[in-house]
């Protein structure tokens, strides 16, 4: 995935991109992110990126010029790019949208909003897609852009440490996770379930599937309604529903 990020806080984006999975995905050439400071696309002496809203009101509005200059400069290489504005008014980001972004083969420009908003002419003339990461208020689009890039990158083949985890993730991604344990076998009187020490991989797999289904049934039954379930899953679920009654 190739993306450009436009922001007035480039260090926030760079700090996260420099660690863990996203760093490795970039080193492997699977992810290419370039971060641009909007201030570098201003043309006034004070490098002003925001201004007062016409009509009055609290807060500042991101000026259109730096955003138009930046998008036009980036598109100057003749390559198509999908311009995505991160904003509370966007469609709510989901795993399905992450998959769509990761598989689209498109280049992206992510615009991180801030303040009370951005000049509406940016939305009208530049923006192809608008994304929110959920119904709560955060300070700006930077965290949202990172959420989108992170979620999409994890779906690129080879981006996760070992391939087994990608396969496992796709198999279980619609369920909540089964319980995990590590050493010691007993901690403050709490024991690791025997099945996990048994070495019986079929039994372990079945136990994990059952516990994942149990947790999802209790905490997020809405996820089960949207999922396509195997015959085995349905049998386990009916047993679990009886246990819970
Ligand atoms: C307090 C101002 N709000 C009045 C209704 C509007 C507002 C503007 C800008 C609220 C938050 C922000 C900054 N947030 C984002 O730019 C943002 C965001 C979010 O707040 N929630 C979920 N997803 C996103 S993506 C970008």
CSV table of N, CA and C in Angstrom, one decimal, residues 115-189:
chain,number,residue,atom,x,y,z
A,115,UNK,N,-8.8,21.1,14.4
A,115,UNK,CA,-9.6,22.3,14.8
A,115,UNK,C,-11.0,22.0,14.6
A,116,UNK,N,-11.8,23.0,14.3
A,116,UNK,CA,-13.2,22.9,14.1
A,116,UNK,C,-13.6,22.2,12.8
A,117,UNK,N,-12.6,22.2,11.9
A,117,UNK,CA,-12.9,21.6,10.6
A,117,UNK,C,-12.0,22.1,9.5
A,118,UNK,N,-12.3,21.8,8.3
A,118,UNK,CA,-11.5,22.3,7.2
A,118,UNK,C,-12.4,23.1,6.2
A,119,UNK,N,-11.8,23.9,5.5
A,119,UNK,CA,-12.6,24.7,4.5
A,119,UNK,C,-13.4,23.8,3.6
A,120,UNK,N,-14.7,24.0,3.5
A,120,UNK,CA,-15.6,23.1,2.8
A,120,UNK,C,-15.1,22.9,1.3
A,121,UNK,N,-14.4,23.9,0.7
A,121,UNK,CA,-14.0,23.7,-0.7
A,121,UNK,C,-13.0,22.6,-0.9
A,122,UNK,N,-12.3,22.2,0.2
A,122,UNK,CA,-11.4,21.1,0.1
A,122,UNK,C,-12.3,19.8,-0.1
A,123,UNK,N,-13.3,19.7,0.7
A,123,UNK,CA,-14.2,18.5,0.6
A,123,UNK,C,-14.9,18.5,-0.8
A,124,UNK,N,-15.3,19.6,-1.3
A,124,UNK,CA,-16.0,19.7,-2.6
A,124,UNK,C,-15.1,19.3,-3.7
A,125,UNK,N,-13.9,19.8,-3.7
A,125,UNK,CA,-13.0,19.7,-4.9
A,125,UNK,C,-11.9,18.7,-4.8
A,126,UNK,N,-11.5,18.3,-3.6
A,126,UNK,CA,-10.4,17.4,-3.5
A,126,UNK,C,-10.7,16.0,-3.0
A,127,UNK,N,-11.7,15.9,-2.2
A,127,UNK,CA,-11.9,14.6,-1.4
A,127,UNK,C,-12.8,13.6,-2.2
A,128,UNK,N,-12.2,12.4,-2.2
A,128,UNK,CA,-12.9,11.3,-2.9
A,128,UNK,C,-13.7,10.4,-1.9
A,129,UNK,N,-13.2,10.4,-0.6
A,129,UNK,CA,-13.8,9.5,0.4
A,129,UNK,C,-13.6,10.1,1.7
A,130,UNK,N,-14.5,9.9,2.6
A,130,UNK,CA,-14.4,10.5,4.0
A,130,UNK,C,-14.6,9.4,5.0
A,131,UNK,N,-13.7,9.3,5.9
A,131,UNK,CA,-13.7,8.2,6.9
A,131,UNK,C,-13.7,8.7,8.3
A,132,UNK,N,-14.6,8.2,9.2
A,132,UNK,CA,-14.5,8.4,10.6
A,132,UNK,C,-14.1,7.0,11.3
A,133,UNK,N,-13.4,7.1,12.4
A,133,UNK,CA,-13.1,5.8,13.1
A,133,UNK,C,-14.1,5.5,14.2
A,134,UNK,N,-15.2,6.2,14.3
A,134,UNK,CA,-16.2,5.8,15.3
A,134,UNK,C,-16.9,7.0,15.9
A,135,UNK,N,-17.9,6.8,16.6
A,135,UNK,CA,-18.7,7.9,17.1
A,135,UNK,C,-18.3,8.4,18.5
A,136,UNK,N,-17.1,9.0,18.5
A,136,UNK,CA,-16.6,9.7,19.7
A,136,UNK,C,-15.7,10.8,19.1
A,137,UNK,N,-15.4,11.8,19.9
A,137,UNK,CA,-14.6,12.9,19.4
A,137,UNK,C,-13.1,12.8,19.8
A,138,UNK,N,-12.3,12.8,18.8
A,138,UNK,CA,-10.8,12.9,19.1
A,138,UNK,C,-10.4,14.2,18.6
A,139,UNK,N,-9.1,14.6,18.8
A,139,UNK,CA,-8.6,15.9,18.6
A,139,UNK,C,-8.4,16.2,17.1
A,140,UNK,N,-8.0,15.2,16.4
A,140,UNK,CA,-7.7,15.4,15.0
A,140,UNK,C,-7.6,14.1,14.2
A,141,UNK,N,-7.4,14.2,12.9
A,141,UNK,CA,-7.4,13.1,12.0
A,141,UNK,C,-6.1,12.2,12.1
A,142,UNK,N,-5.1,12.6,12.8
A,142,UNK,CA,-3.8,11.9,12.8
A,142,UNK,C,-4.0,10.4,13.4
A,143,UNK,N,-4.6,10.3,14.5
A,143,UNK,CA,-4.9,9.0,15.1
A,143,UNK,C,-5.7,8.2,14.2
A,144,UNK,N,-6.7,8.8,13.5
A,144,UNK,CA,-7.6,8.1,12.6
A,144,UNK,C,-6.8,7.6,11.4
A,145,UNK,N,-6.0,8.4,10.8
A,145,UNK,CA,-5.2,8.0,9.7
A,145,UNK,C,-4.3,6.8,10.0
A,146,UNK,N,-3.7,6.8,11.3
A,146,UNK,CA,-2.9,5.7,11.7
A,146,UNK,C,-3.7,4.4,11.9
A,147,UNK,N,-4.9,4.6,12.4
A,147,UNK,CA,-5.8,3.4,12.6
A,147,UNK,C,-6.1,2.8,11.2
A,148,UNK,N,-6.4,3.6,10.2
A,148,UNK,CA,-6.7,3.1,8.9
A,148,UNK,C,-5.5,2.4,8.3
A,149,UNK,N,-4.3,3.1,8.3
A,149,UNK,CA,-3.1,2.5,7.7
A,149,UNK,C,-2.7,1.2,8.4
A,150,UNK,N,-2.8,1.2,9.8
A,150,UNK,CA,-2.5,0.0,10.5
A,150,UNK,C,-3.4,-1.2,10.1
A,151,UNK,N,-4.7,-0.9,10.2
A,151,UNK,CA,-5.7,-2.0,9.9
A,151,UNK,C,-5.5,-2.5,8.5
A,152,UNK,N,-5.3,-1.6,7.5
A,152,UNK,CA,-5.1,-2.1,6.1
A,152,UNK,C,-3.8,-2.8,5.9
A,153,UNK,N,-2.7,-2.4,6.6
A,153,UNK,CA,-1.4,-3.0,6.4
A,153,UNK,C,-1.4,-4.4,6.9
A,154,UNK,N,-2.1,-4.7,8.0
A,154,UNK,CA,-2.1,-6.0,8.6
A,154,UNK,C,-2.7,-7.0,7.6
A,155,UNK,N,-3.5,-6.5,6.6
A,155,UNK,CA,-4.1,-7.4,5.7
A,155,UNK,C,-3.3,-7.6,4.4
A,156,UNK,N,-2.1,-7.0,4.3
A,156,UNK,CA,-1.3,-7.2,3.2
A,156,UNK,C,-0.5,-8.5,3.4
A,157,UNK,N,-0.6,-9.5,2.4
A,157,UNK,CA,0.1,-10.7,2.6
A,157,UNK,C,1.6,-10.5,2.9
A,158,UNK,N,2.1,-11.1,4.0
A,158,UNK,CA,3.5,-11.0,4.3
A,158,UNK,C,3.8,-9.9,5.3
A,159,UNK,N,2.8,-9.1,5.7
A,159,UNK,CA,3.0,-8.0,6.6
A,159,UNK,C,3.2,-8.4,8.0
A,160,UNK,N,2.5,-9.5,8.4
A,160,UNK,CA,2.6,-10.0,9.8
A,160,UNK,C,3.8,-10.9,9.9
A,161,UNK,N,4.3,-11.0,11.1
A,161,UNK,CA,5.5,-11.8,11.3
A,161,UNK,C,5.5,-13.1,10.6
A,162,UNK,N,4.6,-14.0,11.0
A,162,UNK,CA,4.6,-15.3,10.4
A,162,UNK,C,3.2,-15.5,9.7
A,163,UNK,N,3.2,-16.2,8.6
A,163,UNK,CA,2.0,-16.3,7.8
A,163,UNK,C,0.9,-17.0,8.5
A,164,UNK,N,1.2,-17.9,9.5
A,164,UNK,CA,0.2,-18.6,10.2
A,164,UNK,C,-0.7,-17.6,10.9
A,165,UNK,N,-0.1,-16.5,11.4
A,165,UNK,CA,-0.9,-15.6,12.2
A,165,UNK,C,-1.9,-14.8,11.3
A,166,UNK,N,-1.6,-14.6,10.0
A,166,UNK,CA,-2.5,-14.0,9.1
A,166,UNK,C,-3.7,-14.9,8.8
A,167,UNK,N,-3.4,-16.2,8.6
A,167,UNK,CA,-4.4,-17.2,8.3
A,167,UNK,C,-5.3,-17.3,9.6
A,168,UNK,N,-4.7,-17.4,10.7
A,168,UNK,CA,-5.5,-17.6,12.0
A,168,UNK,C,-6.3,-16.3,12.2
A,169,UNK,N,-5.8,-15.2,11.8
A,169,UNK,CA,-6.5,-13.9,12.1
A,169,UNK,C,-7.7,-13.9,11.2
A,170,UNK,N,-7.6,-14.3,9.9
A,170,UNK,CA,-8.7,-14.2,9.0
A,170,UNK,C,-9.8,-15.2,9.5
A,171,UNK,N,-9.4,-16.4,10.0
A,171,UNK,CA,-10.3,-17.4,10.5
A,171,UNK,C,-11.1,-16.9,11.7
A,172,UNK,N,-10.4,-16.2,12.6
A,172,UNK,CA,-11.0,-15.8,13.8
A,172,UNK,C,-11.4,-14.4,14.0
A,173,UNK,N,-11.2,-13.6,12.9
A,173,UNK,CA,-11.3,-12.1,13.0
A,173,UNK,C,-12.7,-11.7,13.4
A,174,UNK,N,-13.7,-12.5,13.1
A,174,UNK,CA,-15.0,-12.1,13.4
A,174,UNK,C,-15.4,-12.5,14.8
A,175,UNK,N,-14.6,-13.2,15.5
A,175,UNK,CA,-14.9,-13.7,16.8
A,175,UNK,C,-13.9,-12.9,17.8
A,176,UNK,N,-14.4,-12.9,19.0
A,176,UNK,CA,-13.5,-12.4,20.1
A,176,UNK,C,-12.4,-13.5,20.3
A,177,UNK,N,-11.3,-13.1,20.9
A,177,UNK,CA,-10.2,-14.0,21.1
A,177,UNK,C,-10.5,-15.0,22.2
A,178,UNK,N,-9.9,-16.2,22.0
A,178,UNK,CA,-10.0,-17.2,23.1
A,178,UNK,C,-9.0,-16.8,24.2
A,179,UNK,N,-9.1,-17.3,25.4
A,179,UNK,CA,-8.1,-16.9,26.5
A,179,UNK,C,-6.7,-17.4,26.2
A,180,UNK,N,-5.7,-16.6,26.5
A,180,UNK,CA,-4.3,-16.9,26.3
A,180,UNK,C,-3.7,-17.1,27.7
A,181,UNK,N,-2.7,-18.0,27.7
A,181,UNK,CA,-1.9,-18.3,29.0
A,181,UNK,C,-0.5,-18.5,28.6
A,182,UNK,N,0.4,-18.1,29.5
A,182,UNK,CA,1.8,-18.4,29.3
A,182,UNK,C,2.3,-18.8,30.7
A,183,UNK,N,3.7,-19.1,30.8
A,183,UNK,CA,4.2,-19.6,32.1
A,183,UNK,C,4.0,-18.5,33.2
A,184,UNK,N,3.9,-18.9,34.4
A,184,UNK,CA,4.0,-20.3,35.0
A,184,UNK,C,2.6,-21.0,34.9
A,185,UNK,N,2.7,-22.3,35.0
A,185,UNK,CA,1.5,-23.2,34.9
A,185,UNK,C,0.5,-22.9,36.0
A,186,UNK,N,1.0,-22.4,37.1
A,186,UNK,CA,0.1,-21.9,38.2
A,186,UNK,C,0.6,-20.6,38.7
A,187,UNK,N,-0.3,-19.6,38.8
A,187,UNK,CA,0.1,-18.3,39.3
A,187,UNK,C,-0.9,-17.8,40.3
A,188,UNK,N,-0.4,-17.6,41.6
A,188,UNK,CA,-1.3,-17.2,42.7
A,188,UNK,C,-2.5,-18.0,42.8
A,189,UNK,N,-2.3,-19.3,42.7
A,189,UNK,CA,-3.4,-20.3,42.8
A,189,UNK,C,-4.3,-20.5,41.6
